[in-house]
PDB file of C-alpha atoms in Angstrom:
ATOM      1  CA  MET A  48       0.000   0.000   0.000  1.00 43.00           C
ATOM      2  CA  ARG A  49       2.832   2.323   0.882  1.00 51.00           C
ATOM      3  CA  LEU A  50       4.554   1.640  -2.460  1.00 49.00           C
ATOM      4  CA  GLY A  51       1.358   2.363  -4.384  1.00 53.00           C
ATOM      5  CA  SER A  52       0.819   5.548  -2.413  1.00 62.00           C
ATOM      6  CA  THR A  53       4.372   6.664  -3.194  1.00 74.00           C
ATOM      7  CA  TRP A  54       3.901   6.118  -6.918  1.00 76.00           C
ATOM      8  CA  TRP A  55       0.590   7.979  -6.775  1.00 76.00           C
ATOM      9  CA  TRP A  56       2.252  11.060  -5.268  1.00 81.00           C
ATOM     10  CA  LYS A  57       5.088  10.851  -7.779  1.00 78.00           C
ATOM     11  CA  GLY A  58       2.588  10.630 -10.621  1.00 81.00           C
ATOM     12  CA  MET A  59       0.682  13.636  -9.306  1.00 85.00           C
ATOM     13  CA  ALA A  60       3.884  15.643  -8.953  1.00 85.00           C
ATOM     14  CA  ALA A  61       4.990  14.708 -12.486  1.00 83.00           C
ATOM     15  CA  ALA A  62       1.550  15.614 -13.884  1.00 85.00           C
ATOM     16  CA  LEU A  63       1.646  18.969 -12.088  1.00 89.00           C
ATOM     17  CA  ILE A  64       5.122  19.768 -13.418  1.00 87.00           C
ATOM     18  CA  LEU A  65       4.073  18.693 -16.917  1.00 84.00           C
ATOM     19  CA  PHE A  66       0.984  20.897 -16.749  1.00 86.00           C
ATOM     20  CA  PHE A  67       2.875  24.023 -15.692  1.00 87.00           C
ATOM     21  CA  THR A  68       5.542  23.310 -18.331  1.00 83.00           C
ATOM     22  CA  LEU A  69       3.256  22.679 -21.297  1.00 84.00           C
ATOM     23  CA  ALA A  70       0.292  24.914 -20.428  1.00 86.00           C
ATOM     24  CA  PRO A  71       1.869  28.166 -21.743  1.00 86.00           C
ATOM     25  CA  PHE A  72       2.840  26.570 -25.064  1.00 86.00           C
ATOM     26  CA  VAL A  73      -0.612  24.954 -25.457  1.00 88.00           C
ATOM     27  CA  TRP A  74      -2.267  28.296 -24.691  1.00 87.00           C
ATOM     28  CA  ILE A  75      -0.065  30.088 -27.249  1.00 88.00           C
ATOM     29  CA  THR A  76      -0.913  27.427 -29.849  1.00 89.00           C
ATOM     30  CA  MET A  77      -4.655  27.802 -29.183  1.00 88.00           C
ATOM     31  CA  ILE A  78      -4.452  31.566 -29.646  1.00 86.00           C
ATOM     32  CA  SER A  79      -2.432  31.122 -32.848  1.00 87.00           C
ATOM     33  CA  ILE A  80      -5.270  29.130 -34.467  1.00 87.00           C
ATOM     34  CA  THR A  81      -8.024  31.479 -33.282  1.00 85.00           C
ATOM     35  CA  HIS A  82      -9.463  34.140 -35.575  1.00 81.00           C
ATOM     36  CA  GLU A  83      -8.681  37.671 -34.401  1.00 75.00           C
ATOM     37  CA  SER A  84     -12.339  38.466 -33.768  1.00 72.00           C
ATOM     38  CA  GLY A  85     -12.660  35.382 -31.571  1.00 71.00           C
ATOM     39  CA  LEU A  86      -9.885  36.544 -29.259  1.00 72.00           C
ATOM     40  CA  PHE A  87     -11.994  39.392 -27.918  1.00 69.00           C
ATOM     41  CA  ALA A  88     -15.285  37.522 -27.686  1.00 66.00           C
ATOM     42  CA  GLN A  89     -17.093  37.534 -24.371  1.00 60.00           C
ATOM     43  CA  GLY A  90     -15.841  34.802 -22.089  1.00 63.00           C
ATOM     44  CA  VAL A  91     -12.674  32.737 -22.241  1.00 65.00           C
ATOM     45  CA  GLN A  92     -12.391  30.256 -25.105  1.00 69.00           C
ATOM     46  CA  TYR A  93      -9.966  27.531 -24.106  1.00 72.00           C
ATOM     47  CA  VAL A  94     -10.545  25.776 -27.434  1.00 76.00           C
ATOM     48  CA  PRO A  95     -11.332  27.916 -30.513  1.00 77.00           C
ATOM     49  CA  ARG A  96     -14.802  27.282 -31.983  1.00 76.00           C
ATOM     50  CA  ASN A  97     -13.671  27.866 -35.571  1.00 79.00           C
ATOM     51  CA  PRO A  98      -9.925  27.136 -35.689  1.00 83.00           C
ATOM     52  CA  THR A  99      -7.927  28.643 -38.531  1.00 85.00           C
ATOM     53  CA  ILE A 100      -4.327  28.549 -39.721  1.00 87.00           C
ATOM     54  CA  ALA A 101      -4.622  31.899 -41.491  1.00 87.00           C
ATOM     55  CA  ASN A 102      -2.402  33.535 -38.861  1.00 87.00           C
ATOM     56  CA  TYR A 103       0.504  31.318 -39.903  1.00 89.00           C
ATOM     57  CA  PHE A 104       0.198  32.453 -43.514  1.00 87.00           C
ATOM     58  CA  ASN A 105      -0.321  36.097 -42.566  1.00 85.00           C
ATOM     59  CA  ILE A 106       2.968  36.391 -40.694  1.00 85.00           C
ATOM     60  CA  PHE A 107       4.782  35.830 -43.989  1.00 84.00           C
ATOM     61  CA  LYS A 108       2.777  38.667 -45.550  1.00 81.00           C
ATOM     62  CA  VAL A 109       3.036  41.366 -42.893  1.00 77.00           C
ATOM     63  CA  ILE A 110       6.689  40.790 -41.932  1.00 78.00           C
ATOM     64  CA  ASN A 111       9.775  39.248 -43.502  1.00 84.00           C
ATOM     65  CA  PHE A 112       9.487  36.140 -41.338  1.00 86.00           C
ATOM     66  CA  GLY A 113      11.289  33.835 -43.762  1.00 87.00           C
ATOM     67  CA  ARG A 114      14.384  36.051 -43.887  1.00 90.00           C
ATOM     68  CA  ALA A 115      14.497  36.393 -40.090  1.00 90.00           C
ATOM     69  CA  PHE A 116      14.100  32.622 -39.696  1.00 91.00           C
ATOM     70  CA  GLY A 117      17.008  32.060 -42.082  1.00 92.00           C
ATOM     71  CA  ASN A 118      19.107  34.622 -40.188  1.00 94.00           C
ATOM     72  CA  SER A 119      18.429  32.827 -36.908  1.00 94.00           C
ATOM     73  CA  VAL A 120      19.447  29.483 -38.422  1.00 94.00           C
ATOM     74  CA  ILE A 121      22.671  30.921 -39.859  1.00 95.00           C
ATOM     75  CA  VAL A 122      23.671  32.727 -36.659  1.00 95.00           C
ATOM     76  CA  ALA A 123      22.737  29.852 -34.315  1.00 94.00           C
ATOM     77  CA  LEU A 124      24.543  27.189 -36.355  1.00 95.00           C
ATOM     78  CA  ALA A 125      27.642  29.328 -36.949  1.00 96.00           C
ATOM     79  CA  THR A 126      27.770  30.285 -33.266  1.00 96.00           C
ATOM     80  CA  THR A 127      27.483  26.625 -32.269  1.00 95.00           C
ATOM     81  CA  VAL A 128      30.310  25.569 -34.609  1.00 95.00           C
ATOM     82  CA  LEU A 129      32.631  28.401 -33.504  1.00 95.00           C
ATOM     83  CA  ALA A 130      31.864  28.095 -29.782  1.00 95.00           C
ATOM     84  CA  MET A 131      32.202  24.310 -29.766  1.00 94.00           C
ATOM     85  CA  SER A 132      35.484  24.389 -31.689  1.00 93.00           C
ATOM     86  CA  VAL A 133      36.962  26.649 -29.023  1.00 93.00           C
ATOM     87  CA  SER A 134      35.224  24.972 -26.067  1.00 93.00           C
ATOM     88  CA  VAL A 135      36.250  21.393 -26.964  1.00 93.00           C
ATOM     89  CA  ALA A 136      39.917  22.382 -27.272  1.00 91.00           C
ATOM     90  CA  ALA A 137      39.848  24.514 -24.109  1.00 91.00           C
ATOM     91  CA  GLY A 138      37.902  21.938 -22.095  1.00 90.00           C
ATOM     92  CA  TYR A 139      40.319  19.182 -23.080  1.00 90.00           C
ATOM     93  CA  ALA A 140      43.312  21.360 -22.150  1.00 89.00           C
ATOM     94  CA  PHE A 141      41.847  22.228 -18.733  1.00 89.00           C
ATOM     95  CA  ALA A 142      41.010  18.564 -18.084  1.00 87.00           C
ATOM     96  CA  ARG A 143      44.347  17.058 -19.154  1.00 86.00           C
ATOM     97  CA  PHE A 144      47.117  19.604 -18.552  1.00 84.00           C
ATOM     98  CA  GLU A 145      48.496  21.263 -15.452  1.00 83.00           C
ATOM     99  CA  PHE A 146      49.834  24.745 -16.157  1.00 82.00           C
ATOM    100  CA  PRO A 147      50.349  27.995 -14.230  1.00 84.00           C
ATOM    101  CA  GLY A 148      47.125  29.966 -13.860  1.00 81.00           C
ATOM    102  CA  ARG A 149      44.860  27.029 -14.686  1.00 82.00           C
ATOM    103  CA  ARG A 150      42.599  27.511 -11.668  1.00 82.00           C
ATOM    104  CA  PHE A 151      42.613  31.283 -12.144  1.00 85.00           C
ATOM    105  CA  LEU A 152      41.496  30.910 -15.771  1.00 85.00           C
ATOM    106  CA  THR A 153      38.745  28.457 -14.813  1.00 81.00           C
ATOM    107  CA  VAL A 154      37.352  30.813 -12.179  1.00 82.00           C
ATOM    108  CA  GLY A 155      37.752  33.733 -14.587  1.00 83.00           C
ATOM    109  CA  LEU A 156      35.620  32.000 -17.212  1.00 83.00           C
ATOM    110  CA  LEU A 157      32.838  31.412 -14.699  1.00 80.00           C
ATOM    111  CA  LEU A 158      33.001  35.035 -13.524  1.00 82.00           C
ATOM    112  CA  ILE A 159      32.729  36.227 -17.132  1.00 81.00           C
ATOM    113  CA  TYR A 160      29.692  33.998 -17.642  1.00 80.00           C
ATOM    114  CA  MET A 161      28.034  35.371 -14.503  1.00 82.00           C
ATOM    115  CA  LEU A 162      28.449  38.981 -15.631  1.00 81.00           C
ATOM    116  CA  PRO A 163      25.144  40.564 -16.699  1.00 84.00           C
ATOM    117  CA  THR A 164      24.982  40.561 -20.485  1.00 83.00           C
ATOM    118  CA  ILE A 165      24.184  44.252 -20.592  1.00 85.00           C
ATOM    119  CA  VAL A 166      27.584  45.041 -19.046  1.00 85.00           C
ATOM    120  CA  LEU A 167      29.292  43.623 -22.150  1.00 85.00           C
ATOM    121  CA  LEU A 168      27.261  45.638 -24.652  1.00 89.00           C
ATOM    122  CA  ILE A 169      29.224  48.910 -24.672  1.00 89.00           C
ATOM    123  CA  PRO A 170      32.700  47.283 -24.936  1.00 90.00           C
ATOM    124  CA  MET A 171      31.460  44.950 -27.678  1.00 91.00           C
ATOM    125  CA  LEU A 172      29.773  47.806 -29.510  1.00 90.00           C
ATOM    126  CA  ALA A 173      33.011  49.818 -29.481  1.00 92.00           C
ATOM    127  CA  ILE A 174      35.105  46.836 -30.615  1.00 93.00           C
ATOM    128  CA  PHE A 175      32.723  45.872 -33.421  1.00 93.00           C
ATOM    129  CA  LYS A 176      32.554  49.483 -34.611  1.00 91.00           C
ATOM    130  CA  ILE A 177      36.354  49.636 -34.829  1.00 93.00           C
ATOM    131  CA  MET A 178      36.360  46.302 -36.679  1.00 92.00           C
ATOM    132  CA  GLY A 179      33.641  47.566 -39.018  1.00 91.00           C
ATOM    133  CA  ILE A 180      31.363  44.546 -38.555  1.00 92.00           C
ATOM    134  CA  LEU A 181      28.274  46.156 -37.024  1.00 90.00           C
ATOM    135  CA  ASN A 182      25.029  45.033 -38.665  1.00 91.00           C
ATOM    136  CA  THR A 183      26.636  41.827 -39.952  1.00 92.00           C
ATOM    137  CA  TYR A 184      26.404  38.133 -39.131  1.00 94.00           C
ATOM    138  CA  ALA A 185      29.989  38.291 -37.836  1.00 94.00           C
ATOM    139  CA  ALA A 186      29.043  40.666 -35.011  1.00 93.00           C
ATOM    140  CA  LEU A 187      26.199  38.441 -33.813  1.00 94.00           C
ATOM    141  CA  ILE A 188      28.239  35.250 -34.088  1.00 95.00           C
ATOM    142  CA  LEU A 189      31.211  36.690 -32.174  1.00 94.00           C
ATOM    143  CA  ALA A 190      29.024  38.273 -29.484  1.00 93.00           C
ATOM    144  CA  GLU A 191      26.951  35.168 -28.857  1.00 92.00           C
ATOM    145  CA  SER A 192      30.014  32.895 -28.959  1.00 93.00           C
ATOM    146  CA  THR A 193      31.724  35.078 -26.365  1.00 89.00           C
ATOM    147  CA  HIS A 194      28.726  34.719 -24.084  1.00 87.00           C
ATOM    148  CA  ALA A 195      28.297  30.951 -24.584  1.00 90.00           C
ATOM    149  CA  ILE A 196      31.908  29.720 -24.522  1.00 91.00           C
ATOM    150  CA  PRO A 197      32.612  30.099 -20.748  1.00 90.00           C
ATOM    151  CA  PHE A 198      29.782  27.769 -19.704  1.00 87.00           C
ATOM    152  CA  ALA A 199      30.498  25.310 -22.516  1.00 90.00           C
ATOM    153  CA  VAL A 200      34.172  25.145 -21.495  1.00 91.00           C
ATOM    154  CA  TYR A 201      33.241  24.534 -17.858  1.00 87.00           C
ATOM    155  CA  LEU A 202      30.758  21.792 -18.799  1.00 86.00           C
ATOM    156  CA  LEU A 203      33.168  20.051 -21.172  1.00 89.00           C
ATOM    157  CA  THR A 204      36.068  20.293 -18.727  1.00 88.00           C
ATOM    158  CA  ASN A 205      34.079  18.405 -16.102  1.00 83.00           C
ATOM    159  CA  PHE A 206      33.019  15.859 -18.701  1.00 84.00           C
ATOM    160  CA  PHE A 207      36.514  15.256 -20.105  1.00 87.00           C
ATOM    161  CA  VAL A 208      37.755  14.677 -16.549  1.00 85.00           C
ATOM    162  CA  THR A 209      35.484  11.611 -16.392  1.00 83.00           C
ATOM    163  CA  VAL A 210      37.187  10.060 -19.449  1.00 82.00           C
ATOM    164  CA  PRO A 211      40.145   7.910 -18.222  1.00 84.00           C
ATOM    165  CA  ARG A 212      43.585   9.342 -18.982  1.00 84.00           C
ATOM    166  CA  ASP A 213      44.820   5.834 -19.823  1.00 85.00           C
ATOM    167  CA  LEU A 214      42.962   6.037 -23.130  1.00 83.00           C
ATOM    168  CA  ASP A 215      44.891   9.150 -24.150  1.00 82.00           C
ATOM    169  CA  GLU A 216      48.179   7.620 -23.107  1.00 82.00           C
ATOM    170  CA  ALA A 217      47.481   4.398 -25.024  1.00 84.00           C
ATOM    171  CA  ALA A 218      46.666   6.411 -28.135  1.00 83.00           C
ATOM    172  CA  LEU A 219      49.861   8.456 -27.777  1.00 84.00           C
ATOM    173  CA  ILE A 220      51.921   5.275 -27.395  1.00 84.00           C
ATOM    174  CA  ASP A 221      50.306   3.906 -30.575  1.00 82.00           C
ATOM    175  CA  GLY A 222      51.543   6.938 -32.488  1.00 82.00           C
ATOM    176  CA  CYS A 223      48.601   9.373 -32.273  1.00 83.00           C
ATOM    177  CA  SER A 224      49.276  13.034 -31.800  1.00 84.00           C
ATOM    178  CA  ARG A 225      47.549  14.818 -28.947  1.00 84.00           C
ATOM    179  CA  PHE A 226      44.979  16.189 -31.410  1.00 85.00           C
ATOM    180  CA  GLY A 227      44.529  12.713 -32.894  1.00 84.00           C
ATOM    181  CA  ALA A 228      43.931  11.258 -29.446  1.00 85.00           C
ATOM    182  CA  LEU A 229      41.296  13.901 -28.785  1.00 85.00           C
ATOM    183  CA  ILE A 230      39.454  13.351 -32.065  1.00 85.00           C
ATOM    184  CA  ARG A 231      39.768   9.548 -32.377  1.00 85.00           C
ATOM    185  CA  VAL A 232      39.630   8.386 -28.768  1.00 84.00           C
ATOM    186  CA  VAL A 233      38.285  10.994 -26.361  1.00 85.00           C
ATOM    187  CA  MET A 234      35.603  12.631 -28.523  1.00 86.00           C
ATOM    188  CA  PRO A 235      33.667   9.400 -29.287  1.00 84.00           C
ATOM    189  CA  MET A 236      33.397   8.770 -25.538  1.00 84.00           C
ATOM    190  CA  ALA A 237      32.483  12.393 -24.854  1.00 83.00           C
ATOM    191  CA  ILE A 238      29.649  12.631 -27.396  1.00 84.00           C
ATOM    192  CA  PRO A 239      26.877  13.098 -24.760  1.00 82.00           C
ATOM    193  CA  GLY A 240      28.761  15.982 -23.136  1.00 84.00           C
ATOM    194  CA  VAL A 241      29.619  17.587 -26.474  1.00 88.00           C
ATOM    195  CA  ILE A 242      25.990  17.374 -27.648  1.00 87.00           C
ATOM    196  CA  ALA A 243      24.760  18.791 -24.341  1.00 85.00           C
ATOM    197  CA  ALA A 244      27.111  21.757 -24.641  1.00 89.00           C
ATOM    198  CA  ALA A 245      26.230  22.248 -28.323  1.00 91.00           C
ATOM    199  CA  LEU A 246      22.505  22.252 -27.515  1.00 89.00           C
ATOM    200  CA  PHE A 247      23.058  24.829 -24.806  1.00 88.00           C
ATOM    201  CA  VAL A 248      24.977  27.078 -27.220  1.00 92.00           C
ATOM    202  CA  PHE A 249      22.413  26.630 -30.015  1.00 93.00           C
ATOM    203  CA  ILE A 250      19.392  27.376 -27.803  1.00 90.00           C
ATOM    204  CA  ALA A 251      21.082  30.373 -26.148  1.00 90.00           C
ATOM    205  CA  SER A 252      21.980  31.797 -29.553  1.00 92.00           C
ATOM    206  CA  TRP A 253      18.547  31.121 -31.047  1.00 93.00           C
ATOM    207  CA  ASN A 254      16.749  32.893 -28.188  1.00 90.00           C
ATOM    208  CA  ASN A 255      19.171  35.796 -27.740  1.00 90.00           C
ATOM    209  CA  PHE A 256      17.416  39.148 -28.133  1.00 90.00           C
ATOM    210  CA  LEU A 257      19.779  41.716 -26.673  1.00 89.00           C
ATOM    211  CA  PHE A 258      22.757  41.180 -28.994  1.00 91.00           C
ATOM    212  CA  ALA A 259      20.576  40.957 -32.107  1.00 90.00           C
ATOM    213  CA  PHE A 260      18.751  44.139 -31.105  1.00 89.00           C
ATOM    214  CA  MET A 261      21.894  46.148 -30.332  1.00 89.00           C
ATOM    215  CA  PHE A 262      24.254  45.030 -33.091  1.00 91.00           C
ATOM    216  CA  THR A 263      21.869  44.994 -36.063  1.00 88.00           C
ATOM    217  CA  ALA A 264      20.042  47.819 -37.814  1.00 84.00           C
ATOM    218  CA  SER A 265      18.335  46.179 -40.792  1.00 84.00           C
ATOM    219  CA  GLU A 266      16.119  43.197 -41.532  1.00 82.00           C
ATOM    220  CA  ASP A 267      18.904  41.695 -43.642  1.00 86.00           C
ATOM    221  CA  VAL A 268      20.600  40.301 -40.535  1.00 90.00           C
ATOM    222  CA  ARG A 269      18.013  40.605 -37.760  1.00 89.00           C
ATOM    223  CA  THR A 270      16.902  37.383 -36.111  1.00 91.00           C
ATOM    224  CA  LEU A 271      13.523  36.112 -34.938  1.00 90.00           C
ATOM    225  CA  PRO A 272      13.510  37.492 -31.348  1.00 89.00           C
ATOM    226  CA  VAL A 273      13.958  41.037 -32.668  1.00 88.00           C
ATOM    227  CA  LEU A 274      11.353  40.471 -35.370  1.00 84.00           C
ATOM    228  CA  LEU A 275       8.789  39.324 -32.795  1.00 82.00           C
ATOM    229  CA  ARG A 276       9.272  42.600 -30.948  1.00 79.00           C
ATOM    230  CA  GLY A 277       8.144  44.388 -34.116  1.00 71.00           C
ATOM    231  CA  PHE A 278       4.623  43.051 -33.617  1.00 71.00           C
ATOM    232  CA  VAL A 279       4.209  45.152 -30.467  1.00 66.00           C
ATOM    233  CA  GLY A 280       3.745  48.901 -30.600  1.00 57.00           C
ATOM    234  CA  GLY A 281       2.660  49.263 -34.225  1.00 55.00           C
ATOM    235  CA  GLU A 282       0.190  51.962 -35.244  1.00 52.00           C
ATOM    236  CA  ALA A 283      -2.317  49.361 -36.463  1.00 54.00           C
ATOM    237  CA  GLY A 284      -2.420  47.697 -33.059  1.00 63.00           C
ATOM    238  CA  ILE A 285      -1.373  44.247 -31.934  1.00 73.00           C
ATOM    239  CA  PHE A 286      -2.671  41.227 -33.821  1.00 78.00           C
ATOM    240  CA  TRP A 287      -2.336  38.601 -31.127  1.00 81.00           C
ATOM    241  CA  GLY A 288      -3.120  35.664 -33.382  1.00 84.00           C
ATOM    242  CA  GLN A 289      -0.181  36.529 -35.636  1.00 85.00           C
ATOM    243  CA  VAL A 290       2.066  37.219 -32.639  1.00 86.00           C
ATOM    244  CA  MET A 291       1.362  33.780 -31.204  1.00 88.00           C
ATOM    245  CA  ALA A 292       1.711  32.074 -34.603  1.00 89.00           C
ATOM    246  CA  ALA A 293       5.167  33.644 -34.956  1.00 88.00           C
ATOM    247  CA  ALA A 294       6.002  32.570 -31.387  1.00 88.00           C
ATOM    248  CA  VAL A 295       5.028  28.959 -32.167  1.00 90.00           C
ATOM    249  CA  MET A 296       7.112  28.988 -35.359  1.00 90.00           C
ATOM    250  CA  THR A 297      10.053  30.378 -33.389  1.00 89.00           C
ATOM    251  CA  THR A 298       9.752  27.809 -30.601  1.00 88.00           C
ATOM    252  CA  LEU A 299       9.228  24.696 -32.725  1.00 87.00           C
ATOM    253  CA  PRO A 300      12.809  24.312 -34.091  1.00 86.00           C
ATOM    254  CA  VAL A 301      14.283  24.451 -30.582  1.00 86.00           C
ATOM    255  CA  ALA A 302      11.657  22.036 -29.261  1.00 85.00           C
ATOM    256  CA  ILE A 303      12.328  19.571 -32.089  1.00 86.00           C
ATOM    257  CA  VAL A 304      16.100  19.742 -31.595  1.00 84.00           C
ATOM    258  CA  PHE A 305      15.644  19.209 -27.863  1.00 82.00           C
ATOM    259  CA  LEU A 306      13.341  16.213 -28.333  1.00 82.00           C
ATOM    260  CA  VAL A 307      15.732  14.572 -30.797  1.00 82.00           C
ATOM    261  CA  PHE A 308      18.797  14.973 -28.583  1.00 79.00           C
ATOM    262  CA  GLN A 309      17.238  14.957 -25.100  1.00 75.00           C
ATOM    263  CA  ARG A 310      18.820  11.641 -24.049  1.00 73.00           C
ATOM    264  CA  TYR A 311      22.272  13.001 -24.902  1.00 69.00           C
ATOM    265  CA  LEU A 312      21.495  16.224 -23.051  1.00 68.00           C
ATOM    266  CA  ILE A 313      20.473  14.395 -19.872  1.00 67.00           C
ATOM    267  CA  ARG A 314      23.490  12.057 -19.994  1.00 64.00           C
ATOM    268  CA  GLY A 315      25.866  14.903 -20.760  1.00 59.00           C
ATOM    269  CA  LEU A 316      24.651  17.192 -17.987  1.00 59.00           C
ATOM    270  CA  ALA A 317      24.589  14.334 -15.463  1.00 59.00           C
ATOM    271  CA  ALA A 318      28.104  13.155 -16.332  1.00 56.00           C
ATOM    272  CA  GLY A 319      29.529  16.657 -16.570  1.00 50.00           C
ATOM    273  CA  ALA A 320      28.232  17.536 -13.136  1.00 49.00           C
ATOM    274  CA  VAL A 321      30.448  14.910 -11.462  1.00 48.00           C
ATOM    275  CA  LYS A 322      34.235  15.091 -11.481  1.00 45.00           C
ATOM    276  CA  GLY A 323      36.131  11.830 -11.685  1.00 42.00           C
TER     277      GLY A 323
END
């Protein structure tokens, strides 16, 4: 009886967590398929009486949604590739080598990550202006990589520590270079941690609003979070059905990526949280 009661409470807790997690997205989806006139009808409509997908087509007419979506894909993927290239090498170095200032650099990376993002805006703005890359993909990719790399390095360092050093040494004895040992031996065993870090970088880049808002001035390079802001404050008013349709379209890629790689994310975060 006690065991059954325990499972009942666990099931209730899981259902409650699931409800509070999914309820906002379900509500947004319901609004996105509701006609604009139905949104202001008397009484709350939890399920639209006459659902429509017109809002999803309209967002491509009233704004340049396709271009912003493409910009987000380009920036997020490029940021992930750049940040992971740096983070894998740095994480491996921190995990395998002892050198002066190692602990200081590790703490420094965490302190940089904990800095409020807004503190970095003015220095980055000045640097990018001198470099002449404002309002370009390069500015967004560099800014978002700078913000994501410290956490990715910390996560990968803790994960690489769990991979036995004997494997590296055996590879070196067999004639591999240090880079070869990393790519051929360590990386295959570190795939869950690498995917977890890559997902973190991708999602952070995809959702980043502040950098895209500050470092871009035209729709040619602006990403989805900035575009969604354009729905609010227009002279014609706010069309909530279109706003929510755009929000669903923005959320879906991240949700799909997370669902596909969730088992790697859980394994990577769990393993990276424990030092060997």
